[in-house]
mmCIF file of C-alpha atoms and ligand atoms in Angstrom:
data_model
loop_
_atom_site.group_PDB
_atom_site.id
_atom_site.type_symbol
_atom_site.label_atom_id
_atom_site.label_comp_id
_atom_site.label_asym_id
_atom_site.label_seq_id
_atom_site.Cartn_x
_atom_site.Cartn_y
_atom_site.Cartn_z
ATOM 1 C CA MET A 1 38.334 38.191 76.836
ATOM 2 C CA LYS A 2 34.840 36.955 76.113
ATOM 3 C CA PRO A 3 32.532 37.541 79.093
ATOM 4 C CA ASN A 4 28.814 36.808 78.967
ATOM 5 C CA LEU A 5 27.212 40.186 78.190
ATOM 6 C CA ILE A 6 23.875 38.871 76.990
ATOM 7 C CA ALA A 7 21.864 41.982 77.829
ATOM 8 C CA ALA A 8 21.859 45.276 79.689
ATOM 9 C CA ARG A 9 21.398 43.753 83.138
ATOM 10 C CA LYS A 10 22.991 44.916 86.390
ATOM 11 C CA PRO A 11 25.625 42.595 87.933
ATOM 12 C CA GLU A 12 23.242 41.933 90.857
ATOM 13 C CA GLU A 13 20.785 40.272 88.449
ATOM 14 C CA ALA A 14 23.305 37.462 87.770
ATOM 15 C CA ALA A 15 22.584 37.313 84.029
ATOM 16 C CA THR A 16 26.048 38.515 82.988
ATOM 17 C CA THR A 17 29.645 37.852 84.026
ATOM 18 C CA HIS A 18 30.303 39.800 87.213
ATOM 19 C CA PRO A 19 32.699 42.751 86.752
ATOM 20 C CA THR A 20 34.770 41.551 89.730
ATOM 21 C CA ILE A 21 35.551 38.281 87.935
ATOM 22 C CA LEU A 22 36.461 40.203 84.794
ATOM 23 C CA ARG A 23 38.641 42.607 86.776
ATOM 24 C CA THR A 24 40.473 39.789 88.569
ATOM 25 C CA VAL A 25 41.322 37.907 85.365
ATOM 26 C CA LEU A 26 42.291 41.128 83.572
ATOM 27 C CA GLU A 27 44.583 42.185 86.411
ATOM 28 C CA TYR A 28 46.251 38.777 86.309
ATOM 29 C CA LEU A 29 46.810 38.987 82.546
ATOM 30 C CA LEU A 30 48.051 42.586 82.686
ATOM 31 C CA ASP A 31 50.472 41.575 85.406
ATOM 32 C CA LYS A 32 51.829 38.886 83.044
ATOM 33 C CA GLY A 33 52.408 41.494 80.310
ATOM 34 C CA VAL A 34 49.436 40.428 78.165
ATOM 35 C CA GLN A 35 47.635 43.130 76.131
ATOM 36 C CA PRO A 36 44.017 42.054 76.454
ATOM 37 C CA PHE A 37 40.851 43.483 74.976
ATOM 38 C CA VAL A 38 37.292 42.668 76.006
ATOM 39 C CA GLY A 39 34.526 41.951 73.507
ATOM 40 C CA ASP A 40 31.077 40.472 73.058
ATOM 41 C CA SER A 41 28.159 40.767 70.686
ATOM 42 C CA PRO A 42 25.066 41.140 72.880
ATOM 43 C CA ALA A 43 22.115 39.515 71.203
ATOM 44 C CA PHE A 44 19.427 41.884 72.368
ATOM 45 C CA SER A 45 20.701 45.329 73.237
ATOM 46 C CA ASN A 46 22.961 48.077 72.129
ATOM 47 C CA PHE A 47 26.608 47.287 73.036
ATOM 48 C CA LYS A 48 27.266 50.694 74.659
ATOM 49 C CA ARG A 49 24.296 50.343 76.966
ATOM 50 C CA VAL A 50 25.159 46.735 77.840
ATOM 51 C CA VAL A 51 28.753 47.523 78.868
ATOM 52 C CA LYS A 52 27.570 50.478 80.935
ATOM 53 C CA VAL A 53 24.799 48.675 82.832
ATOM 54 C CA THR A 54 26.870 45.517 83.411
ATOM 55 C CA ARG A 55 29.714 47.749 84.758
ATOM 56 C CA VAL A 56 32.172 46.142 82.351
ATOM 57 C CA GLU A 57 32.915 49.590 80.932
ATOM 58 C CA GLU A 58 33.883 50.860 84.375
ATOM 59 C CA VAL A 59 36.417 48.021 84.833
ATOM 60 C CA CYS A 60 37.896 48.439 81.348
ATOM 61 C CA GLU A 61 38.241 52.197 81.711
ATOM 62 C CA GLU A 62 39.948 51.848 85.058
ATOM 63 C CA LEU A 63 42.407 49.211 83.794
ATOM 64 C CA LYS A 64 42.790 50.958 80.398
ATOM 65 C CA VAL A 65 41.750 47.819 78.542
ATOM 66 C CA PRO A 66 40.052 48.295 75.143
ATOM 67 C CA LEU A 67 36.416 47.281 74.930
ATOM 68 C CA THR A 68 34.910 46.436 71.567
ATOM 69 C CA PRO A 69 31.740 44.982 70.037
ATOM 70 C CA LEU A 70 32.386 41.689 68.259
ATOM 71 C CA ASP A 71 31.413 42.768 64.756
ATOM 72 C CA ASP A 72 33.126 42.581 61.342
ATOM 73 C CA PRO A 73 32.177 39.001 60.408
ATOM 74 C CA ILE A 74 34.270 36.447 58.559
ATOM 75 C CA GLU A 75 32.518 33.336 57.217
ATOM 76 C CA VAL A 76 34.064 30.129 58.506
ATOM 77 C CA ASN A 77 33.151 26.460 58.332
ATOM 78 C CA GLY A 78 32.623 24.202 61.308
ATOM 79 C CA GLU A 79 32.853 20.437 61.300
ATOM 80 C CA ILE A 80 29.076 20.111 60.758
ATOM 81 C CA PHE A 81 27.796 23.617 59.958
ATOM 82 C CA ARG A 82 29.058 25.857 57.155
ATOM 83 C CA LYS A 83 29.217 29.598 56.637
ATOM 84 C CA ILE A 84 29.197 30.669 60.287
ATOM 85 C CA LYS A 85 29.823 34.418 60.612
ATOM 86 C CA ILE A 86 32.307 34.939 63.431
ATOM 87 C CA SER A 87 33.855 38.275 64.365
ATOM 88 C CA ARG A 88 37.232 38.934 62.746
ATOM 89 C CA LYS A 89 38.347 40.384 66.107
ATOM 90 C CA VAL A 90 37.977 36.929 67.696
ATOM 91 C CA LEU A 91 39.576 35.034 64.839
ATOM 92 C CA GLU A 92 42.534 37.421 64.706
ATOM 93 C CA ALA A 93 43.136 37.559 68.470
ATOM 94 C CA ASP A 94 46.253 35.647 69.558
ATOM 95 C CA LYS A 95 44.299 33.826 72.264
ATOM 96 C CA VAL A 96 40.754 33.830 73.605
ATOM 97 C CA VAL A 97 39.863 33.660 77.292
ATOM 98 C CA ASN A 98 36.287 32.599 77.960
ATOM 99 C CA LEU A 99 34.389 34.030 80.976
ATOM 100 C CA PRO A 100 30.933 32.409 81.014
ATOM 101 C CA LYS A 101 28.202 32.756 83.629
ATOM 102 C CA PHE A 102 26.637 29.777 85.416
ATOM 103 C CA LYS A 103 22.994 29.811 84.271
ATOM 104 C CA THR A 104 20.099 27.682 83.176
ATOM 105 C CA HIS A 105 18.840 28.104 79.620
ATOM 106 C CA SER A 106 15.246 27.486 78.557
ATOM 107 C CA GLN A 107 16.273 25.907 75.261
ATOM 108 C CA MET A 108 19.696 24.282 75.910
ATOM 109 C CA VAL A 109 18.985 23.544 79.631
ATOM 110 C CA MET A 110 22.295 25.103 80.777
ATOM 111 C CA THR A 111 24.582 27.818 79.446
ATOM 112 C CA LEU A 112 28.146 27.397 80.640
ATOM 113 C CA GLY A 113 31.512 27.534 78.854
ATOM 114 C CA VAL A 114 30.688 26.022 75.459
ATOM 115 C CA LYS A 115 27.567 28.089 74.840
ATOM 116 C CA ASN A 116 29.277 31.352 75.799
ATOM 117 C CA THR A 117 31.305 31.444 72.579
ATOM 118 C CA PHE A 118 28.040 31.722 70.586
ATOM 119 C CA GLY A 119 28.458 35.443 71.387
ATOM 120 C CA CYS A 120 31.379 35.497 68.903
ATOM 121 C CA VAL A 121 28.801 35.141 66.103
ATOM 122 C CA THR A 122 28.055 38.653 64.945
ATOM 123 C CA GLY A 123 24.812 40.549 65.664
ATOM 124 C CA LEU A 124 21.498 39.322 64.319
ATOM 125 C CA GLU A 125 23.195 36.396 62.620
ATOM 126 C CA LYS A 126 22.693 34.632 65.964
ATOM 127 C CA SER A 127 18.885 34.688 65.643
ATOM 128 C CA SER A 128 18.982 33.349 62.095
ATOM 129 C CA TRP A 129 20.828 30.234 63.283
ATOM 130 C CA HIS A 130 17.770 29.237 65.300
ATOM 131 C CA MET A 131 15.996 28.686 61.980
ATOM 132 C CA ARG A 132 18.947 26.915 60.375
ATOM 133 C CA ALA A 133 19.402 24.573 63.352
ATOM 134 C CA LYS A 134 15.851 24.226 64.714
ATOM 135 C CA ASN A 135 16.285 20.874 66.375
ATOM 136 C CA TYR A 136 17.886 21.241 69.844
ATOM 137 C CA ASP A 137 20.581 18.642 69.160
ATOM 138 C CA ASP A 138 21.425 20.433 65.896
ATOM 139 C CA PHE A 139 21.673 23.731 67.739
ATOM 140 C CA ALA A 140 23.949 22.162 70.348
ATOM 141 C CA ASN A 141 26.153 20.836 67.547
ATOM 142 C CA LEU A 142 26.321 24.323 66.066
ATOM 143 C CA LEU A 143 27.459 25.640 69.481
ATOM 144 C CA ILE A 144 30.096 22.906 69.617
ATOM 145 C CA ASP A 145 31.319 23.802 66.097
ATOM 146 C CA ILE A 146 31.582 27.471 67.068
ATOM 147 C CA HIS A 147 33.361 26.713 70.311
ATOM 148 C CA ARG A 148 35.917 24.572 68.492
ATOM 149 C CA ILE A 149 36.550 27.354 65.973
ATOM 150 C CA VAL A 150 36.994 29.993 68.698
ATOM 151 C CA SER A 151 38.988 27.512 70.788
ATOM 152 C CA PRO A 152 39.581 29.476 74.035
ATOM 153 C CA ILE A 153 42.794 28.649 75.883
ATOM 154 C CA LEU A 154 41.149 29.151 79.253
ATOM 155 C CA THR A 155 37.601 29.145 80.627
ATOM 156 C CA VAL A 156 36.779 30.764 83.974
ATOM 157 C CA LEU A 157 33.177 30.098 84.971
ATOM 158 C CA ASP A 158 31.530 32.752 87.141
ATOM 159 C CA GLY A 159 29.220 30.708 89.330
ATOM 160 C CA ILE A 160 29.407 32.605 92.591
ATOM 161 C CA GLU A 161 25.967 33.931 91.811
ATOM 162 C CA GLY A 162 24.231 32.218 88.920
ATOM 163 C CA MET A 163 20.733 31.641 87.679
ATOM 164 C CA GLU A 164 18.259 28.774 87.975
ATOM 165 C CA GLY A 165 14.722 28.312 86.634
ATOM 166 C CA ASN A 166 13.882 29.903 83.312
ATOM 167 C CA GLY A 167 17.288 31.401 82.431
ATOM 168 C CA PRO A 168 19.323 32.822 80.800
ATOM 169 C CA THR A 169 17.844 36.264 81.591
ATOM 170 C CA ASN A 170 14.528 35.792 83.370
ATOM 171 C CA GLY A 171 15.351 33.047 85.844
ATOM 172 C CA ARG A 172 16.011 33.312 89.580
ATOM 173 C CA LYS A 173 19.337 34.308 91.044
ATOM 174 C CA LYS A 174 21.019 31.607 93.108
ATOM 175 C CA ASN A 175 24.246 31.508 95.063
ATOM 176 C CA PHE A 176 26.168 28.492 93.724
ATOM 177 C CA GLY A 177 29.398 29.699 95.301
ATOM 178 C CA ILE A 178 31.716 28.328 92.650
ATOM 179 C CA ILE A 179 34.403 29.539 90.290
ATOM 180 C CA ALA A 180 35.487 26.740 87.965
ATOM 181 C CA VAL A 181 38.581 26.989 85.788
ATOM 182 C CA SER A 182 39.709 24.761 82.951
ATOM 183 C CA ARG A 183 41.759 24.890 79.796
ATOM 184 C CA ASN A 184 38.938 22.965 78.173
ATOM 185 C CA ALA A 185 35.297 24.137 78.374
ATOM 186 C CA PHE A 186 33.944 20.761 77.209
ATOM 187 C CA ALA A 187 35.580 19.192 80.275
ATOM 188 C CA LEU A 188 34.443 22.038 82.528
ATOM 189 C CA ASP A 189 30.799 21.855 81.414
ATOM 190 C CA ASP A 190 30.825 18.075 81.638
ATOM 191 C CA ALA A 191 32.180 18.203 85.201
ATOM 192 C CA ILE A 192 29.714 20.861 86.406
ATOM 193 C CA CYS A 193 26.698 19.082 84.898
ATOM 194 C CA SER A 194 27.865 15.741 86.287
ATOM 195 C CA PHE A 195 28.142 17.253 89.776
ATOM 196 C CA LEU A 196 24.573 18.549 89.371
ATOM 197 C CA GLY A 197 23.394 15.157 88.046
ATOM 198 C CA ILE A 198 22.008 16.722 84.860
ATOM 199 C CA ASP A 199 24.698 15.755 82.320
ATOM 200 C CA HIS A 200 22.175 13.478 80.522
ATOM 201 C CA LEU A 201 19.860 16.476 79.968
ATOM 202 C CA VAL A 202 22.235 19.202 78.761
ATOM 203 C CA TYR A 203 22.375 19.255 74.969
ATOM 204 C CA THR A 204 25.932 20.555 74.579
ATOM 205 C CA VAL A 205 27.289 18.046 77.096
ATOM 206 C CA LYS A 206 25.457 15.076 75.516
ATOM 207 C CA ASN A 207 26.484 15.989 71.979
ATOM 208 C CA ALA A 208 30.095 16.775 72.913
ATOM 209 C CA ARG A 209 30.343 13.273 74.398
ATOM 210 C CA ARG A 210 28.710 11.784 71.303
ATOM 211 C CA ARG A 211 31.213 13.593 69.058
ATOM 212 C CA MET A 212 34.049 12.563 71.372
ATOM 213 C CA VAL A 213 35.304 16.122 71.789
ATOM 214 C CA THR A 214 35.180 15.977 75.593
ATOM 215 C CA PRO A 215 38.637 14.952 76.772
ATOM 216 C CA GLU A 216 39.449 12.732 79.717
ATOM 217 C CA TYR A 217 39.684 15.061 82.678
ATOM 218 C CA GLU A 218 40.482 15.163 86.336
ATOM 219 C CA VAL A 219 38.598 17.324 88.828
ATOM 220 C CA PHE A 220 40.408 19.186 91.581
ATOM 221 C CA GLY A 221 38.022 20.206 94.337
ATOM 222 C CA SER A 222 34.354 19.365 94.537
ATOM 223 C CA PHE A 223 30.997 20.999 94.096
ATOM 224 C CA SER A 224 27.602 20.179 95.437
ATOM 225 C CA SER A 225 24.359 22.031 94.806
ATOM 226 C CA THR A 226 20.790 21.586 93.723
ATOM 227 C CA ILE A 227 19.432 23.489 90.765
ATOM 228 C CA GLN A 228 15.926 24.153 89.531
ATOM 229 C CA LEU A 229 15.920 23.439 85.810
ATOM 230 C CA PRO A 230 13.914 25.481 83.286
ATOM 231 C CA SER A 231 10.218 24.609 83.191
ATOM 232 C CA THR A 232 10.782 23.635 79.546
ATOM 233 C CA VAL A 233 12.556 20.507 80.787
ATOM 234 C CA SER A 234 9.535 18.423 81.681
ATOM 235 C CA THR A 235 9.384 15.915 84.485
ATOM 236 C CA PHE A 236 8.655 13.353 81.771
ATOM 237 C CA GLU A 237 11.815 14.302 79.900
ATOM 238 C CA ARG A 238 13.899 13.534 82.920
ATOM 239 C CA PHE A 239 12.653 9.944 82.761
ATOM 240 C CA SER A 240 11.368 9.289 79.257
ATOM 241 C CA ARG A 241 12.204 11.294 76.154
ATOM 242 C CA ALA A 242 9.633 9.378 74.115
ATOM 243 C CA PHE A 243 6.796 10.476 76.405
ATOM 244 C CA SER A 244 8.087 14.016 76.899
ATOM 245 C CA ARG A 245 7.551 15.142 73.319
ATOM 246 C CA PHE A 246 3.794 15.198 73.892
ATOM 247 C CA PHE A 247 4.173 17.756 76.675
ATOM 248 C CA VAL A 248 6.064 20.769 75.441
ATOM 249 C CA LYS A 249 6.139 24.377 76.562
ATOM 250 C CA TYR A 250 5.239 27.193 74.236
ATOM 251 C CA PRO A 251 5.716 30.931 74.782
ATOM 252 C CA SER A 252 2.653 32.976 75.673
ATOM 253 C CA ILE A 253 2.420 36.774 76.000
ATOM 254 C CA ASP A 254 1.304 38.103 79.369
ATOM 255 C CA LYS A 255 -0.699 41.068 78.066
ATOM 256 C CA ARG A 256 -0.706 42.907 81.391
ATOM 257 C CA ARG A 257 3.077 42.891 81.661
ATOM 258 C CA CYS A 258 3.841 43.519 77.986
ATOM 259 C CA ILE A 259 4.825 47.115 77.175
ATOM 260 C CA LYS A 260 4.807 46.483 73.399
ATOM 261 C CA CYS A 261 8.503 47.279 73.007
ATOM 262 C CA ARG A 262 8.467 44.835 70.052
ATOM 263 C CA LEU A 263 11.865 43.329 70.930
ATOM 264 C CA CYS A 264 10.463 39.792 70.829
ATOM 265 C CA GLU A 265 8.725 40.444 67.503
ATOM 266 C CA GLU A 266 11.952 41.791 65.966
ATOM 267 C CA ARG A 267 14.112 38.940 67.285
ATOM 268 C CA CYS A 268 11.755 36.006 66.655
ATOM 269 C CA PRO A 269 13.605 33.992 63.982
ATOM 270 C CA ALA A 270 10.345 32.415 62.747
ATOM 271 C CA SER A 271 8.401 35.712 62.459
ATOM 272 C CA ALA A 272 5.763 34.084 64.648
ATOM 273 C CA ILE A 273 4.924 37.093 66.842
ATOM 274 C CA ASP A 274 2.459 39.888 66.085
ATOM 275 C CA ILE A 275 2.769 42.437 68.882
ATOM 276 C CA SER A 276 0.020 44.717 67.570
ATOM 277 C CA LYS A 277 -2.380 41.831 68.385
ATOM 278 C CA GLN A 278 -0.128 40.406 71.137
ATOM 279 C CA GLU A 279 -0.411 36.999 69.494
ATOM 280 C CA ILE A 280 1.940 34.142 68.668
ATOM 281 C CA ASP A 281 1.406 31.911 65.648
ATOM 282 C CA TYR A 282 2.060 28.423 67.031
ATOM 283 C CA GLN A 283 2.137 26.935 63.537
ATOM 284 C CA LYS A 284 5.299 28.944 62.913
ATOM 285 C CA CYS A 285 6.877 28.831 66.396
ATOM 286 C CA ILE A 286 9.986 26.609 66.618
ATOM 287 C CA ARG A 287 10.250 26.843 70.438
ATOM 288 C CA CYS A 288 13.644 28.509 70.463
ATOM 289 C CA TYR A 289 12.505 30.706 73.421
ATOM 290 C CA VAL A 290 14.409 33.703 72.075
ATOM 291 C CA CYS A 291 11.307 35.810 72.836
ATOM 292 C CA HIS A 292 11.455 34.737 76.486
ATOM 293 C CA GLU A 293 15.169 35.473 76.598
ATOM 294 C CA VAL A 294 14.908 38.990 75.158
ATOM 295 C CA CYS A 295 11.821 40.261 76.976
ATOM 296 C CA PRO A 296 12.872 43.009 79.402
ATOM 297 C CA GLN A 297 9.530 42.734 81.266
ATOM 298 C CA ASN A 298 9.493 38.956 81.762
ATOM 299 C CA ALA A 299 6.167 39.106 79.889
ATOM 300 C CA ILE A 300 6.706 35.912 77.910
ATOM 301 C CA LYS A 301 5.464 32.986 79.934
ATOM 302 C CA LEU A 302 6.240 29.383 79.080
ATOM 303 C CA VAL A 303 3.040 27.362 79.145
ATOM 304 C CA ARG A 304 2.444 23.699 78.581
ATOM 305 C CA LYS A 305 0.516 22.691 75.506
ATOM 306 C CA LEU A 306 -0.487 19.176 74.618
ATOM 307 C CA ILE A 307 0.400 18.560 70.972
HETATM 308 S S1 SF4 B 401 9.616 41.806 74.463
HETATM 309 FE FE1 SF4 B 401 8.169 41.547 76.140
HETATM 310 S S2 SF4 B 401 7.446 43.603 76.605
HETATM 311 FE FE2 SF4 B 401 8.435 43.700 74.591
HETATM 312 S S3 SF4 B 401 6.750 43.375 73.139
HETATM 313 FE FE3 SF4 B 401 7.608 41.356 73.562
HETATM 314 S S4 SF4 B 401 6.392 40.546 75.241
HETATM 315 FE FE4 SF4 B 401 6.002 42.722 75.149
HETATM 316 S S1 SF4 B 402 7.607 32.807 69.217
HETATM 317 FE FE1 SF4 B 402 9.363 32.771 70.600
HETATM 318 S S2 SF4 B 402 9.828 30.589 70.854
HETATM 319 FE FE2 SF4 B 402 8.499 30.781 69.050
HETATM 320 S S3 SF4 B 402 9.949 30.929 67.329
HETATM 321 FE FE3 SF4 B 402 9.454 33.026 67.955
HETATM 322 S S4 SF4 B 402 11.079 33.564 69.396
HETATM 323 FE FE4 SF4 B 402 11.131 31.341 69.162
#
């Protein structure tokens, strides 16, 4: 079981898969005689703390389901990218069940089923891929490669409460009121983004279509909602990509909010942050927004700069 355990956030913050969703799917599998285990490789916090705060530990203890960090990497090759370090525990599991959260994402626009399997890449290796696949389409293709390697048999999207705005950790909670289920996350993501009218903006959806990995699918039920996209998706981008590249958002440190925990400095793949001076070197910054994602104080603001 691969929930979204991105950080040590309480279920009420809607940044992680809700423990009730996890419990429900686990109970179903246990009832069918399956021997599941739950794992993730949180990008920004200690695994023990993450499973405690997200209340995933509580569910696993109660149901006597093993809980494990996704470590112990094996190097595998994707269709486009080579030498991707994925946890042996994922590769050796009989089947993978994917439990993503419905959220916006400052870099990829949305994080749904396909992006969730990026958590099967071990530890800090995740940050280093931002340097190896700097371009957003390249990064989306990396996510597609990883998802195809992990190849979950089922995806259950937790969208009862999700996140809009500058997700995946510092956006605003929103009640979308949906649980979406599919055997194929490419189809699921495509359907959700099409319902929202943003399929042309979401990098994983666009590139999955381009690579023809999204199957023909049929939708049972319907979904209707508005969503506020990340501020990194400019109004111009929605209409003209050519024009939009002149108006991009860069991270900026809000010095009053910053507590100098140095998490952003440690995780910045481009070594562009100097927290002792609370400065960002924009010559080095690749606009991956990892700093914004990891900041526990929401002290990284995304500000427009004309380049
Ligand atoms: S992660 Fe946030 S609070 Fe911590 S040093 Fe960076 S900006 Fe400051
Ligand atoms: S400063 Fe932030 S957005 Fe820029 S490269 Fe570092 S982590 Fe990415």
